[in-house]
Amino acid sequence: DEVITVTNFTYDSADKSSITISTTETNNVINLYYVKNAKVITHHYIENTDGTKTTTKVTLANGNPANDVTENTTYGATYTTSPITPSAEYEYKEVVGIASGTVNSDEIVVTYYYQLKDVEYTVNYLDKRNNQPIETPKTDEDTVGTVVNATDEVIDIDKYTYDSSDKTSITLDLDETKNVLNLYYKRNAKVITHHYVIDENGNTTTTPVTLANGNPAEDITEDKFYEDTYTTTQADVAEYYEYVRV
């Protein structure tokens, strides 16, 4: 009957369940004991890949953000906190604060941090004619959700020129079979056209024929790729020459 409300405290016990009033006033005392209130607050936040900590709540498997957990307790009580199981793309990273212990302050804050998982991705370098590899594939890793652009993965390959990719970009997924980018290259080639003189014995020389303008015919080099079509033509030669063979 003597319990009252005391701010920031909770009634706990009494030294006697009751007293019987007597003429000996020193016996007419009852002690009521209170314990001080406290809170244990647990957060579940995201830590960026660069290590910076945020106050953004990590996502649960059901797609909802992880709510803060507040436990009302009292000084001297024991408490325990633990990380949660976040959505599949996140993993537990670290805890800031004392995860378990004895309450010794008005408010104890424990923060668990979670990061996006790293996944592997592969870039293949292929001959466009036959899909055969022409360079060792690149295997790297980055966090789930990272966008890998095909143009950023183009490299120089001897005797080849980059042509196209099967996708403009990929967004890294937990399913690593989806994290594949194919870059296609064309094999370089040249078409070189000579216009040479045949001597009086019918032998081919490497002497350029004279053109109608009086100048020697220059070699013509045209850059092409394997399986490209090409066309060459006879030169407009001086009137004292005639075309014989190719």
C-alpha atoms as a PDB file:
ATOM      1  CA  ASP A   1       0.000   0.000   0.000  1.00  0.00           C
ATOM      2  CA  GLU A   2       2.953   2.289   0.472  1.00  0.00           C
ATOM      3  CA  VAL A   3       4.456   1.843  -3.001  1.00  0.00           C
ATOM      4  CA  ILE A   4       4.537   5.137  -4.892  1.00  0.00           C
ATOM      5  CA  THR A   5       5.647   6.145  -8.351  1.00  0.00           C
ATOM      6  CA  VAL A   6       9.176   7.502  -8.395  1.00  0.00           C
ATOM      7  CA  THR A   7      10.507   9.095 -11.581  1.00  0.00           C
ATOM      8  CA  ASN A   8      13.143   6.963 -13.323  1.00  0.00           C
ATOM      9  CA  PHE A   9      12.803   4.178 -10.755  1.00  0.00           C
ATOM     10  CA  THR A  10      10.808   0.959 -10.483  1.00  0.00           C
ATOM     11  CA  TYR A  11       9.650  -0.591  -7.220  1.00  0.00           C
ATOM     12  CA  ASP A  12      11.524  -3.764  -6.453  1.00  0.00           C
ATOM     13  CA  SER A  13      10.907  -5.052  -2.897  1.00  0.00           C
ATOM     14  CA  ALA A  14      10.460  -4.231   0.799  1.00  0.00           C
ATOM     15  CA  ASP A  15      12.381  -5.285   3.870  1.00  0.00           C
ATOM     16  CA  LYS A  16       9.071  -6.423   5.436  1.00  0.00           C
ATOM     17  CA  SER A  17       5.809  -7.382   3.874  1.00  0.00           C
ATOM     18  CA  SER A  18       4.011  -5.366   6.600  1.00  0.00           C
ATOM     19  CA  ILE A  19       4.443  -3.848  10.028  1.00  0.00           C
ATOM     20  CA  THR A  20       2.120  -3.686  12.987  1.00  0.00           C
ATOM     21  CA  ILE A  21       2.084  -0.242  14.506  1.00  0.00           C
ATOM     22  CA  SER A  22       3.261  -0.261  18.108  1.00  0.00           C
ATOM     23  CA  THR A  23       4.148   2.247  20.808  1.00  0.00           C
ATOM     24  CA  THR A  24       7.795   1.577  20.041  1.00  0.00           C
ATOM     25  CA  GLU A  25       8.161   3.907  17.101  1.00  0.00           C
ATOM     26  CA  THR A  26      11.535   2.583  16.055  1.00  0.00           C
ATOM     27  CA  ASN A  27       9.698  -0.574  15.090  1.00  0.00           C
ATOM     28  CA  ASN A  28       7.259   1.346  12.957  1.00  0.00           C
ATOM     29  CA  VAL A  29       9.594   1.541   9.943  1.00  0.00           C
ATOM     30  CA  ILE A  30       9.278  -0.202   6.603  1.00  0.00           C
ATOM     31  CA  ASN A  31      11.878   0.188   3.809  1.00  0.00           C
ATOM     32  CA  LEU A  32      10.782   0.058   0.189  1.00  0.00           C
ATOM     33  CA  TYR A  33      13.523  -0.573  -2.372  1.00  0.00           C
ATOM     34  CA  TYR A  34      13.559   0.742  -5.918  1.00  0.00           C
ATOM     35  CA  VAL A  35      15.863   0.050  -8.832  1.00  0.00           C
ATOM     36  CA  LYS A  36      16.851   2.708 -11.339  1.00  0.00           C
ATOM     37  CA  ASN A  37      15.364   2.352 -14.806  1.00  0.00           C
ATOM     38  CA  ALA A  38      17.560   1.913 -17.892  1.00  0.00           C
ATOM     39  CA  LYS A  39      17.265   1.074 -21.575  1.00  0.00           C
ATOM     40  CA  VAL A  40      19.233  -1.124 -23.931  1.00  0.00           C
ATOM     41  CA  ILE A  41      18.810   0.048 -27.519  1.00  0.00           C
ATOM     42  CA  THR A  42      19.987  -2.126 -30.402  1.00  0.00           C
ATOM     43  CA  HIS A  43      20.440  -0.770 -33.948  1.00  0.00           C
ATOM     44  CA  HIS A  44      21.107  -2.694 -37.160  1.00  0.00           C
ATOM     45  CA  TYR A  45      22.708  -0.292 -39.641  1.00  0.00           C
ATOM     46  CA  ILE A  46      24.514  -0.400 -42.990  1.00  0.00           C
ATOM     47  CA  GLU A  47      28.250   0.195 -43.282  1.00  0.00           C
ATOM     48  CA  ASN A  48      29.399   1.441 -46.674  1.00  0.00           C
ATOM     49  CA  THR A  49      32.074  -0.431 -48.594  1.00  0.00           C
ATOM     50  CA  ASP A  50      34.563   2.357 -47.831  1.00  0.00           C
ATOM     51  CA  GLY A  51      34.052   1.752 -44.118  1.00  0.00           C
ATOM     52  CA  THR A  52      31.875   4.769 -43.382  1.00  0.00           C
ATOM     53  CA  LYS A  53      29.050   3.980 -41.002  1.00  0.00           C
ATOM     54  CA  THR A  54      25.491   5.087 -41.699  1.00  0.00           C
ATOM     55  CA  THR A  55      22.233   5.205 -39.789  1.00  0.00           C
ATOM     56  CA  THR A  56      20.428   3.487 -42.649  1.00  0.00           C
ATOM     57  CA  LYS A  57      18.660   0.382 -41.413  1.00  0.00           C
ATOM     58  CA  VAL A  58      19.729  -2.876 -43.011  1.00  0.00           C
ATOM     59  CA  THR A  59      17.097  -4.759 -44.983  1.00  0.00           C
ATOM     60  CA  LEU A  60      15.575  -7.947 -43.648  1.00  0.00           C
ATOM     61  CA  ALA A  61      14.819 -11.050 -45.715  1.00  0.00           C
ATOM     62  CA  ASN A  62      11.185  -9.904 -45.993  1.00  0.00           C
ATOM     63  CA  GLY A  63      12.294  -6.642 -47.582  1.00  0.00           C
ATOM     64  CA  ASN A  64      11.499  -4.472 -44.571  1.00  0.00           C
ATOM     65  CA  PRO A  65      14.081  -2.380 -42.715  1.00  0.00           C
ATOM     66  CA  ALA A  66      15.353  -3.796 -39.446  1.00  0.00           C
ATOM     67  CA  ASN A  67      13.648  -1.902 -36.632  1.00  0.00           C
ATOM     68  CA  ASP A  68      15.517  -0.681 -33.588  1.00  0.00           C
ATOM     69  CA  VAL A  69      14.989  -2.848 -30.506  1.00  0.00           C
ATOM     70  CA  THR A  70      14.517  -1.088 -27.152  1.00  0.00           C
ATOM     71  CA  GLU A  71      14.594  -3.208 -24.013  1.00  0.00           C
ATOM     72  CA  ASN A  72      13.384  -1.591 -20.816  1.00  0.00           C
ATOM     73  CA  THR A  73      15.493  -2.841 -17.950  1.00  0.00           C
ATOM     74  CA  THR A  74      17.089  -1.675 -14.721  1.00  0.00           C
ATOM     75  CA  TYR A  75      20.523  -1.059 -13.291  1.00  0.00           C
ATOM     76  CA  GLY A  76      22.281  -4.247 -12.319  1.00  0.00           C
ATOM     77  CA  ALA A  77      20.303  -6.448 -14.712  1.00  0.00           C
ATOM     78  CA  THR A  78      22.129  -8.467 -17.332  1.00  0.00           C
ATOM     79  CA  TYR A  79      21.432  -7.983 -21.020  1.00  0.00           C
ATOM     80  CA  THR A  80      22.328  -9.744 -24.270  1.00  0.00           C
ATOM     81  CA  THR A  81      22.116  -8.528 -27.869  1.00  0.00           C
ATOM     82  CA  SER A  82      22.965 -10.304 -31.113  1.00  0.00           C
ATOM     83  CA  PRO A  83      23.168  -9.620 -34.851  1.00  0.00           C
ATOM     84  CA  ILE A  84      20.182 -10.421 -37.027  1.00  0.00           C
ATOM     85  CA  THR A  85      20.012 -12.320 -40.301  1.00  0.00           C
ATOM     86  CA  PRO A  86      19.730  -9.610 -42.970  1.00  0.00           C
ATOM     87  CA  SER A  87      18.577  -9.984 -46.562  1.00  0.00           C
ATOM     88  CA  ALA A  88      20.780 -12.242 -48.678  1.00  0.00           C
ATOM     89  CA  GLU A  89      22.898  -9.474 -50.211  1.00  0.00           C
ATOM     90  CA  TYR A  90      24.152  -8.278 -46.818  1.00  0.00           C
ATOM     91  CA  GLU A  91      26.473  -9.847 -44.270  1.00  0.00           C
ATOM     92  CA  TYR A  92      27.302  -8.982 -40.683  1.00  0.00           C
ATOM     93  CA  LYS A  93      30.431  -6.828 -40.390  1.00  0.00           C
ATOM     94  CA  GLU A  94      31.008  -5.605 -36.827  1.00  0.00           C
ATOM     95  CA  VAL A  95      29.450  -4.362 -33.595  1.00  0.00           C
ATOM     96  CA  VAL A  96      30.024  -1.036 -31.883  1.00  0.00           C
ATOM     97  CA  GLY A  97      29.212  -1.063 -28.178  1.00  0.00           C
ATOM     98  CA  ILE A  98      29.181  -3.807 -25.575  1.00  0.00           C
ATOM     99  CA  ALA A  99      27.003  -6.584 -26.977  1.00  0.00           C
ATOM    100  CA  SER A 100      26.295  -8.260 -23.623  1.00  0.00           C
ATOM    101  CA  GLY A 101      26.886  -7.328 -19.995  1.00  0.00           C
ATOM    102  CA  THR A 102      25.432  -5.747 -16.885  1.00  0.00           C
ATOM    103  CA  VAL A 103      23.403  -2.558 -17.057  1.00  0.00           C
ATOM    104  CA  ASN A 104      25.351   0.284 -15.460  1.00  0.00           C
ATOM    105  CA  SER A 105      24.015   3.404 -17.181  1.00  0.00           C
ATOM    106  CA  ASP A 106      20.677   4.957 -18.086  1.00  0.00           C
ATOM    107  CA  GLU A 107      21.023   4.032 -21.739  1.00  0.00           C
ATOM    108  CA  ILE A 108      23.170   1.422 -23.407  1.00  0.00           C
ATOM    109  CA  VAL A 109      23.417   1.573 -27.193  1.00  0.00           C
ATOM    110  CA  VAL A 110      24.634  -1.381 -29.239  1.00  0.00           C
ATOM    111  CA  THR A 111      24.954  -0.958 -33.010  1.00  0.00           C
ATOM    112  CA  TYR A 112      25.460  -3.843 -35.399  1.00  0.00           C
ATOM    113  CA  TYR A 113      26.768  -3.011 -38.870  1.00  0.00           C
ATOM    114  CA  TYR A 114      26.235  -4.925 -42.097  1.00  0.00           C
ATOM    115  CA  GLN A 115      27.859  -4.618 -45.517  1.00  0.00           C
ATOM    116  CA  LEU A 116      26.893  -5.655 -49.008  1.00  0.00           C
ATOM    117  CA  LYS A 117      28.551  -8.939 -49.930  1.00  0.00           C
ATOM    118  CA  ASP A 118      31.375  -9.164 -52.453  1.00  0.00           C
ATOM    119  CA  VAL A 119      30.716 -11.337 -55.486  1.00  0.00           C
ATOM    120  CA  GLU A 120      32.855 -12.383 -58.422  1.00  0.00           C
ATOM    121  CA  TYR A 121      32.370 -11.308 -62.013  1.00  0.00           C
ATOM    122  CA  THR A 122      34.040 -12.417 -65.220  1.00  0.00           C
ATOM    123  CA  VAL A 123      34.910 -10.581 -68.419  1.00  0.00           C
ATOM    124  CA  ASN A 124      35.569 -12.774 -71.472  1.00  0.00           C
ATOM    125  CA  TYR A 125      37.560 -11.556 -74.485  1.00  0.00           C
ATOM    126  CA  LEU A 126      36.357 -13.407 -77.578  1.00  0.00           C
ATOM    127  CA  ASP A 127      36.995 -13.561 -81.312  1.00  0.00           C
ATOM    128  CA  LYS A 128      33.757 -12.399 -82.909  1.00  0.00           C
ATOM    129  CA  ARG A 129      34.088 -14.935 -85.732  1.00  0.00           C
ATOM    130  CA  ASN A 130      34.010 -18.064 -83.584  1.00  0.00           C
ATOM    131  CA  ASN A 131      33.562 -17.054 -79.917  1.00  0.00           C
ATOM    132  CA  GLN A 132      37.004 -18.431 -79.107  1.00  0.00           C
ATOM    133  CA  PRO A 133      38.950 -16.755 -76.298  1.00  0.00           C
ATOM    134  CA  ILE A 134      41.797 -14.517 -77.413  1.00  0.00           C
ATOM    135  CA  GLU A 135      42.923 -13.357 -73.968  1.00  0.00           C
ATOM    136  CA  THR A 136      42.817 -14.717 -70.442  1.00  0.00           C
ATOM    137  CA  PRO A 137      39.412 -13.881 -68.919  1.00  0.00           C
ATOM    138  CA  LYS A 138      39.373 -11.216 -66.252  1.00  0.00           C
ATOM    139  CA  THR A 139      38.000 -12.375 -62.898  1.00  0.00           C
ATOM    140  CA  ASP A 140      37.439  -9.735 -60.255  1.00  0.00           C
ATOM    141  CA  GLU A 141      35.051  -9.004 -57.409  1.00  0.00           C
ATOM    142  CA  ASP A 142      32.949  -6.119 -56.200  1.00  0.00           C
ATOM    143  CA  THR A 143      29.877  -5.588 -54.072  1.00  0.00           C
ATOM    144  CA  VAL A 144      26.393  -6.769 -54.979  1.00  0.00           C
ATOM    145  CA  GLY A 145      24.579  -4.108 -56.986  1.00  0.00           C
ATOM    146  CA  THR A 146      27.710  -2.604 -58.514  1.00  0.00           C
ATOM    147  CA  VAL A 147      27.327  -1.771 -62.207  1.00  0.00           C
ATOM    148  CA  VAL A 148      30.149  -2.977 -64.448  1.00  0.00           C
ATOM    149  CA  ASN A 149      30.155  -1.189 -67.820  1.00  0.00           C
ATOM    150  CA  ALA A 150      31.426  -2.987 -70.898  1.00  0.00           C
ATOM    151  CA  THR A 151      33.281   0.081 -72.163  1.00  0.00           C
ATOM    152  CA  ASP A 152      35.296   0.201 -68.946  1.00  0.00           C
ATOM    153  CA  GLU A 153      36.469  -3.383 -69.477  1.00  0.00           C
ATOM    154  CA  VAL A 154      37.830  -2.970 -73.003  1.00  0.00           C
ATOM    155  CA  ILE A 155      41.557  -3.709 -73.233  1.00  0.00           C
ATOM    156  CA  ASP A 156      44.110  -3.610 -76.046  1.00  0.00           C
ATOM    157  CA  ILE A 157      44.779  -7.016 -77.565  1.00  0.00           C
ATOM    158  CA  ASP A 158      47.549  -7.535 -80.104  1.00  0.00           C
ATOM    159  CA  LYS A 159      46.269  -8.028 -83.675  1.00  0.00           C
ATOM    160  CA  TYR A 160      42.644  -7.411 -82.618  1.00  0.00           C
ATOM    161  CA  THR A 161      40.261  -4.466 -82.451  1.00  0.00           C
ATOM    162  CA  TYR A 162      37.344  -4.205 -80.021  1.00  0.00           C
ATOM    163  CA  ASP A 163      33.990  -4.483 -81.765  1.00  0.00           C
ATOM    164  CA  SER A 164      31.043  -5.016 -79.380  1.00  0.00           C
ATOM    165  CA  SER A 165      29.711  -6.672 -76.226  1.00  0.00           C
ATOM    166  CA  ASP A 166      26.794  -8.936 -75.416  1.00  0.00           C
ATOM    167  CA  LYS A 167      25.552  -6.410 -72.822  1.00  0.00           C
ATOM    168  CA  THR A 168      26.242  -2.722 -72.298  1.00  0.00           C
ATOM    169  CA  SER A 169      26.626  -3.393 -68.566  1.00  0.00           C
ATOM    170  CA  ILE A 170      25.903  -5.903 -65.820  1.00  0.00           C
ATOM    171  CA  THR A 171      24.653  -5.286 -62.302  1.00  0.00           C
ATOM    172  CA  LEU A 172      26.448  -7.660 -59.966  1.00  0.00           C
ATOM    173  CA  ASP A 173      24.145 -10.306 -58.547  1.00  0.00           C
ATOM    174  CA  LEU A 174      24.405 -12.909 -55.805  1.00  0.00           C
ATOM    175  CA  ASP A 175      23.971 -15.466 -58.586  1.00  0.00           C
ATOM    176  CA  GLU A 176      27.463 -15.253 -60.035  1.00  0.00           C
ATOM    177  CA  THR A 177      26.423 -17.040 -63.233  1.00  0.00           C
ATOM    178  CA  LYS A 178      24.744 -13.745 -64.135  1.00  0.00           C
ATOM    179  CA  ASN A 179      27.942 -11.778 -63.584  1.00  0.00           C
ATOM    180  CA  VAL A 180      29.492 -12.487 -66.973  1.00  0.00           C
ATOM    181  CA  LEU A 181      30.322  -9.924 -69.654  1.00  0.00           C
ATOM    182  CA  ASN A 182      31.451 -10.997 -73.129  1.00  0.00           C
ATOM    183  CA  LEU A 183      33.519  -8.581 -75.197  1.00  0.00           C
ATOM    184  CA  TYR A 184      33.930  -9.339 -78.902  1.00  0.00           C
ATOM    185  CA  TYR A 185      36.966  -8.427 -80.969  1.00  0.00           C
ATOM    186  CA  LYS A 186      37.693  -8.580 -84.706  1.00  0.00           C
ATOM    187  CA  ARG A 187      40.996  -9.940 -86.008  1.00  0.00           C
ATOM    188  CA  ASN A 188      42.939  -7.240 -87.842  1.00  0.00           C
ATOM    189  CA  ALA A 189      43.980  -7.717 -91.460  1.00  0.00           C
ATOM    190  CA  LYS A 190      45.413  -5.697 -94.336  1.00  0.00           C
ATOM    191  CA  VAL A 191      44.761  -5.712 -98.067  1.00  0.00           C
ATOM    192  CA  ILE A 192      47.886  -4.496 -99.908  1.00  0.00           C
ATOM    193  CA  THR A 193      47.691  -3.779-103.618  1.00  0.00           C
ATOM    194  CA  HIS A 194      50.850  -3.497-105.776  1.00  0.00           C
ATOM    195  CA  HIS A 195      51.062  -2.388-109.397  1.00  0.00           C
ATOM    196  CA  TYR A 196      54.317  -3.824-110.752  1.00  0.00           C
ATOM    197  CA  VAL A 197      56.007  -4.051-114.113  1.00  0.00           C
ATOM    198  CA  ILE A 198      56.525  -7.395-115.889  1.00  0.00           C
ATOM    199  CA  ASP A 199      59.882  -7.459-117.675  1.00  0.00           C
ATOM    200  CA  GLU A 200      60.504  -8.472-121.292  1.00  0.00           C
ATOM    201  CA  ASN A 201      60.947 -12.076-120.197  1.00  0.00           C
ATOM    202  CA  GLY A 202      57.559 -12.200-118.564  1.00  0.00           C
ATOM    203  CA  ASN A 203      58.949 -12.098-115.036  1.00  0.00           C
ATOM    204  CA  THR A 204      57.230 -10.107-112.319  1.00  0.00           C
ATOM    205  CA  THR A 205      59.396  -7.365-110.829  1.00  0.00           C
ATOM    206  CA  THR A 206      58.898  -5.073-107.858  1.00  0.00           C
ATOM    207  CA  THR A 207      59.249  -2.002-110.043  1.00  0.00           C
ATOM    208  CA  PRO A 208      56.118   0.165-109.799  1.00  0.00           C
ATOM    209  CA  VAL A 209      54.360   0.738-113.087  1.00  0.00           C
ATOM    210  CA  THR A 210      54.176   4.294-114.352  1.00  0.00           C
ATOM    211  CA  LEU A 211      50.774   5.933-114.080  1.00  0.00           C
ATOM    212  CA  ALA A 212      49.090   8.062-116.655  1.00  0.00           C
ATOM    213  CA  ASN A 213      50.183  11.172-114.729  1.00  0.00           C
ATOM    214  CA  GLY A 214      53.826  10.099-115.017  1.00  0.00           C
ATOM    215  CA  ASN A 215      54.266   9.129-111.390  1.00  0.00           C
ATOM    216  CA  PRO A 216      55.129   5.614-110.192  1.00  0.00           C
ATOM    217  CA  ALA A 217      52.168   3.649-108.835  1.00  0.00           C
ATOM    218  CA  GLU A 218      52.201   3.598-105.039  1.00  0.00           C
ATOM    219  CA  ASP A 219      51.223   0.576-102.980  1.00  0.00           C
ATOM    220  CA  ILE A 220      47.727   0.802-101.512  1.00  0.00           C
ATOM    221  CA  THR A 221      47.198  -0.560 -98.010  1.00  0.00           C
ATOM    222  CA  GLU A 222      43.674  -0.929 -96.709  1.00  0.00           C
ATOM    223  CA  ASP A 223      42.957  -1.903 -93.093  1.00  0.00           C
ATOM    224  CA  LYS A 224      40.352  -4.626 -92.865  1.00  0.00           C
ATOM    225  CA  PHE A 225      39.149  -7.380 -90.548  1.00  0.00           C
ATOM    226  CA  TYR A 226      38.961 -11.101 -91.109  1.00  0.00           C
ATOM    227  CA  GLU A 227      35.916 -12.026 -93.242  1.00  0.00           C
ATOM    228  CA  ASP A 228      35.458  -8.459 -94.498  1.00  0.00           C
ATOM    229  CA  THR A 229      34.894  -8.153 -98.228  1.00  0.00           C
ATOM    230  CA  TYR A 230      37.378  -6.190-100.317  1.00  0.00           C
ATOM    231  CA  THR A 231      37.838  -5.069-103.887  1.00  0.00           C
ATOM    232  CA  THR A 232      40.936  -4.046-105.824  1.00  0.00           C
ATOM    233  CA  THR A 233      41.167  -2.422-109.258  1.00  0.00           C
ATOM    234  CA  GLN A 234      43.720  -1.909-112.016  1.00  0.00           C
ATOM    235  CA  ALA A 235      45.689   1.295-112.024  1.00  0.00           C
ATOM    236  CA  ASP A 236      45.303   4.015-114.641  1.00  0.00           C
ATOM    237  CA  VAL A 237      48.689   3.399-116.240  1.00  0.00           C
ATOM    238  CA  ALA A 238      50.689   5.272-118.855  1.00  0.00           C
ATOM    239  CA  GLU A 239      49.635   4.537-122.442  1.00  0.00           C
ATOM    240  CA  TYR A 240      52.745   2.479-123.148  1.00  0.00           C
ATOM    241  CA  TYR A 241      51.722  -0.082-120.482  1.00  0.00           C
ATOM    242  CA  GLU A 242      48.865  -2.513-120.520  1.00  0.00           C
ATOM    243  CA  TYR A 243      47.352  -4.760-117.879  1.00  0.00           C
ATOM    244  CA  VAL A 244      48.631  -8.355-118.062  1.00  0.00           C
ATOM    245  CA  ARG A 245      47.679 -10.334-115.003  1.00  0.00           C
ATOM    246  CA  VAL A 246      46.989 -10.246-111.294  1.00  0.00           C
END
